[in-house]
Coordinates of C-alpha atoms in Angstrom, one line a residue:
M1 CA 175.7 116.6 151.1
S2 CA 176.0 120.4 151.0
E3 CA 176.1 120.4 147.2
N4 CA 172.9 118.5 147.0
T5 CA 171.4 120.9 149.5
R6 CA 172.4 123.9 147.3
M7 CA 170.9 122.3 144.2
A8 CA 167.6 121.6 146.0
R9 CA 167.4 125.2 147.1
Y10 CA 168.1 126.4 143.6
H11 CA 165.4 124.2 142.1
S12 CA 162.9 125.2 144.8
A13 CA 163.3 128.9 143.8
E14 CA 162.2 128.1 140.2
P15 CA 158.5 128.9 139.6
E16 CA 156.3 125.8 139.4
A17 CA 155.0 124.9 135.9
P18 CA 151.3 125.7 135.6
Q19 CA 149.1 122.7 135.7
E20 CA 147.1 122.1 132.6
P21 CA 143.3 122.0 133.4
E22 CA 141.8 118.6 132.9
Q23 CA 139.8 118.5 129.7
N24 CA 136.4 116.8 129.1
I25 CA 135.5 116.5 132.7
P26 CA 131.8 115.5 132.8
Q27 CA 129.7 118.0 134.7
P28 CA 127.4 116.5 137.3
Y29 CA 123.7 116.6 136.4
Q30 CA 122.0 119.4 138.1
R31 CA 118.3 119.2 138.7
R32 CA 116.2 122.4 138.5
P33 CA 112.8 121.7 140.0
A34 CA 111.9 125.4 140.2
L35 CA 112.3 125.7 136.5
A36 CA 110.1 122.7 135.9
R37 CA 107.4 124.1 138.2
W38 CA 107.5 127.4 136.4
V39 CA 107.1 125.6 133.0
A40 CA 104.1 123.8 134.5
V41 CA 102.6 127.3 135.4
L42 CA 103.1 128.4 131.8
V43 CA 101.6 125.2 130.5
V44 CA 98.5 125.8 132.6
L45 CA 98.2 129.4 131.4
F46 CA 98.7 128.5 127.8
T47 CA 96.2 125.6 127.8
V48 CA 93.5 127.6 129.5
T49 CA 93.9 130.8 127.5
I50 CA 94.2 129.1 124.1
G51 CA 91.5 126.6 125.0
L52 CA 89.0 129.4 125.8
K53 CA 90.0 131.4 122.8
I54 CA 89.3 128.7 120.3
T55 CA 86.1 127.5 122.1
V56 CA 84.1 129.7 124.4
F57 CA 85.3 133.0 122.8
N58 CA 85.0 131.7 119.2
A59 CA 81.7 132.6 117.6
N60 CA 81.6 129.7 115.2
Y61 CA 82.4 127.1 117.9
T62 CA 79.8 128.7 120.3
A63 CA 77.2 128.8 117.5
G64 CA 77.7 125.0 117.1
V65 CA 77.0 124.4 120.8
V66 CA 74.1 126.9 120.9
S67 CA 72.5 125.3 117.8
R68 CA 72.1 122.1 119.8
S69 CA 70.8 123.9 122.9
S70 CA 67.2 125.0 123.8
V71 CA 68.0 128.5 122.6
G72 CA 69.1 127.3 119.2
Q73 CA 66.1 125.0 118.9
K74 CA 63.8 127.9 119.4
V75 CA 65.4 129.7 116.4
I76 CA 65.2 126.5 114.3
N77 CA 61.6 125.9 115.2
Q78 CA 60.6 129.4 114.4
L79 CA 62.2 129.2 110.9
N80 CA 60.6 125.8 110.3
N81 CA 57.2 127.1 111.3
E82 CA 57.7 130.0 108.9
L83 CA 58.4 127.5 106.1
E84 CA 55.4 125.4 107.1
S85 CA 53.2 128.4 106.8
L86 CA 54.5 128.7 103.2
G87 CA 53.7 125.1 102.5
V88 CA 57.1 123.5 103.0
S89 CA 56.7 121.0 105.8
G90 CA 59.2 118.5 107.2
S91 CA 61.5 120.9 109.1
P92 CA 64.3 121.3 106.5
V93 CA 66.2 123.8 108.8
T94 CA 68.6 121.8 110.9
S95 CA 71.2 122.7 113.5
G96 CA 74.0 122.7 110.9
I97 CA 72.1 125.0 108.6
A98 CA 71.2 127.4 111.4
Q99 CA 74.7 127.6 112.8
P100 CA 76.1 130.3 110.5
Y101 CA 73.2 132.6 111.3
L102 CA 73.6 131.9 115.1
A103 CA 77.3 132.7 114.7
Q104 CA 76.5 136.1 113.3
G105 CA 74.3 136.9 116.3
I106 CA 77.0 135.6 118.7
A107 CA 79.7 137.6 117.0
Q108 CA 77.6 140.7 117.6
L109 CA 77.3 139.6 121.3
Y110 CA 81.1 139.2 121.5
G111 CA 81.7 142.6 120.0
D112 CA 83.3 141.1 116.9
T113 CA 82.9 142.6 113.4
A114 CA 80.4 140.3 111.8
T115 CA 79.7 140.1 108.1
S116 CA 76.5 141.7 106.9
T117 CA 75.3 138.6 105.0
V118 CA 75.7 134.8 105.4
D119 CA 76.1 132.3 102.6
S120 CA 72.5 131.0 102.2
T121 CA 73.4 128.3 99.7
E122 CA 73.0 125.4 102.1
L123 CA 69.7 126.8 103.4
A124 CA 68.3 127.3 99.9
T125 CA 69.3 123.8 98.9
A126 CA 67.6 122.3 101.9
I127 CA 64.4 124.3 101.3
S128 CA 64.3 123.4 97.6
T129 CA 64.9 119.7 98.2
Q130 CA 62.2 119.6 100.9
A131 CA 59.8 121.6 98.8
Q132 CA 60.1 119.2 95.9
T133 CA 59.4 116.4 98.3
V134 CA 56.0 117.9 99.3
G135 CA 55.2 119.1 95.8
V136 CA 55.9 122.9 96.4
T137 CA 58.0 125.1 94.2
A138 CA 60.6 127.0 96.3
T139 CA 61.3 130.3 94.5
T140 CA 64.3 132.4 94.9
A141 CA 62.2 135.0 96.7
M142 CA 61.1 132.4 99.2
T143 CA 64.6 131.3 100.1
S144 CA 65.8 134.9 100.3
A145 CA 63.0 135.8 102.6
I146 CA 63.8 132.8 104.9
A147 CA 67.5 133.7 104.9
K148 CA 66.7 137.3 105.9
E149 CA 64.3 136.0 108.6
A150 CA 67.1 133.6 109.9
Q151 CA 69.5 136.6 110.3
K152 CA 66.8 138.6 112.0
V153 CA 65.7 135.9 114.4
A154 CA 69.3 135.0 115.3
K155 CA 70.2 138.6 116.0
A156 CA 67.1 139.2 118.0
T157 CA 67.8 136.1 120.1
F158 CA 71.1 137.6 121.3
A159 CA 69.8 141.2 121.7
T160 CA 67.6 140.7 124.7
P161 CA 68.3 142.9 127.8
A162 CA 69.7 139.9 129.7
M163 CA 71.9 138.9 126.8
T164 CA 73.1 142.5 126.4
Q165 CA 74.0 142.7 130.1
A166 CA 75.9 139.4 129.9
A167 CA 77.7 140.5 126.7
L168 CA 79.5 143.3 128.6
K169 CA 81.0 140.7 131.1
I170 CA 81.8 138.3 128.3
Q171 CA 83.6 140.9 126.3
K172 CA 85.7 141.8 129.4
A173 CA 86.5 138.2 130.0
K174 CA 87.5 137.8 126.3
T175 CA 89.8 140.8 126.5
L176 CA 91.4 139.5 129.7
D177 CA 92.0 136.1 128.1
F178 CA 93.7 137.8 125.1
W179 CA 96.1 139.9 127.2
L180 CA 96.8 136.9 129.5
L181 CA 97.7 134.9 126.4
V182 CA 100.0 137.6 125.2
A183 CA 101.8 137.9 128.6
T184 CA 102.1 134.1 128.7
G185 CA 103.7 134.1 125.3
L186 CA 106.3 136.7 126.3
L187 CA 107.1 134.9 129.5
T188 CA 107.5 131.6 127.5
I189 CA 110.0 133.2 125.2
V190 CA 112.1 134.4 128.1
T191 CA 111.9 131.0 129.8
V192 CA 113.0 129.2 126.6
F193 CA 116.1 131.4 126.3
Y194 CA 116.9 130.8 130.0
A195 CA 116.4 127.0 129.7
F196 CA 118.8 126.9 126.7
S197 CA 121.3 128.9 128.5
V198 CA 121.4 126.5 131.4
R199 CA 121.0 123.5 129.1
H200 CA 117.9 122.3 130.9
V201 CA 115.3 122.3 128.1
M202 CA 114.1 118.7 127.9
A203 CA 114.7 118.0 131.5
S204 CA 112.3 120.8 132.4
L205 CA 109.8 120.2 129.6
G206 CA 108.8 116.7 130.6
P207 CA 108.0 117.4 134.3
G208 CA 106.5 120.8 133.3
L209 CA 104.1 119.2 130.8
A210 CA 103.1 116.4 133.1
L211 CA 102.5 118.7 136.1
G212 CA 100.9 121.4 134.0
G213 CA 98.5 118.9 132.4
L214 CA 97.6 117.6 135.9
L215 CA 96.9 121.1 137.2
T216 CA 95.0 121.9 134.1
G217 CA 92.8 118.9 134.5
I218 CA 92.1 119.7 138.2
L219 CA 91.4 123.3 137.4
G220 CA 89.1 122.2 134.6
V221 CA 87.1 119.8 136.7
A222 CA 86.7 122.4 139.4
G223 CA 85.5 125.0 136.8
Y224 CA 83.1 122.5 135.2
F225 CA 81.1 122.0 138.4
L226 CA 81.5 125.5 139.8
L227 CA 80.7 127.4 136.6
P228 CA 76.9 127.9 137.3
T229 CA 77.7 129.6 140.6
L230 CA 80.3 131.9 138.9
I231 CA 77.8 133.4 136.4
P232 CA 76.4 136.7 138.0
T233 CA 73.1 137.0 136.0
A234 CA 69.5 137.0 137.0
S235 CA 68.3 135.3 133.8
A236 CA 67.9 131.5 134.0
T237 CA 68.1 131.3 130.2
V238 CA 71.4 133.1 130.0
T239 CA 72.8 131.2 132.9
R240 CA 71.8 127.9 131.3
L241 CA 73.2 129.0 127.9
V242 CA 76.5 130.3 129.3
T243 CA 76.9 127.1 131.4
T244 CA 76.4 124.9 128.3
V245 CA 78.9 126.8 126.2
G246 CA 81.4 127.2 129.1
R247 CA 81.3 123.5 130.0
S248 CA 81.8 122.5 126.4
G249 CA 85.0 124.6 126.3
I250 CA 86.2 123.3 129.6
E251 CA 85.8 119.7 128.3
V252 CA 88.2 120.6 125.5
V253 CA 90.7 122.1 128.1
I254 CA 90.5 119.0 130.3
F255 CA 91.2 116.8 127.2
A256 CA 94.2 119.0 126.4
G257 CA 95.4 118.5 130.0
V258 CA 95.2 114.7 129.7
V259 CA 97.2 114.9 126.4
E260 CA 99.8 117.0 128.1
I261 CA 100.2 114.5 130.9
V262 CA 100.9 111.7 128.4
L263 CA 103.3 113.9 126.4
G264 CA 105.1 114.9 129.6
L265 CA 105.6 111.3 130.7
L266 CA 106.9 110.4 127.2
V267 CA 109.4 113.3 127.3
M268 CA 110.6 112.4 130.8
L269 CA 111.1 108.7 129.7
G270 CA 113.0 109.7 126.6
H271 CA 115.2 112.2 128.4
R272 CA 116.0 109.8 131.1
T273 CA 116.9 107.1 128.6
F274 CA 119.1 109.3 126.4
R275 CA 120.8 110.8 129.5
K276 CA 121.9 107.4 130.7

């Protein structure tokens, strides 16, 4: 019995063999709702800033909206009246033809560098075609004169005191939108690196897109109806014009929000399926 006791004490003095760590232990899934909410904020910022940049603060897009408004129709009617006095009736100048000239005036309003001339090929073709219909010869001098008149009228339309006053505020809003877009881009880069480091990219992208799209839609609907009250100007014409352009851009933002909701739900469904 004593010999067994001595052997037990001898073996108890030996250091225990280190236990090998268990390999391939599945880590429990960890939800990160804060990261998903932060992604939703970035989605809202990106959608609004990019949406406004390609719509409201884009001279060509704005010109397309203005050409169909009462302000654009005044320019078009003035050019058609000029042509009618030269014997070319039938109103050959349309919204599509007047849009490049309106874009030049709007670019000046936005403080952008506008080209000194506009391609007048489409305008000359429309005038020549209509002139032949009424039996009048449209000379090169006539079309050149109408093209210069179109540029002059478009620039004069956006050079009124009320437009000039509104231009300062529009340019400030455009600059703010640009820097907010830059800041959002930098924050997105940091967020992407963090999401990869914690292996929570797709799990945050789906809820972030869905929630961000929903918030974008709510914000867009609110802005659509509150926009006229947010325009500090005494000119009814400017208020009506800015409201028309602004609501057109907001409609694009709302549509983008709906698309983001659908994409977010699809990403959530796919991630849940593959995770199982």
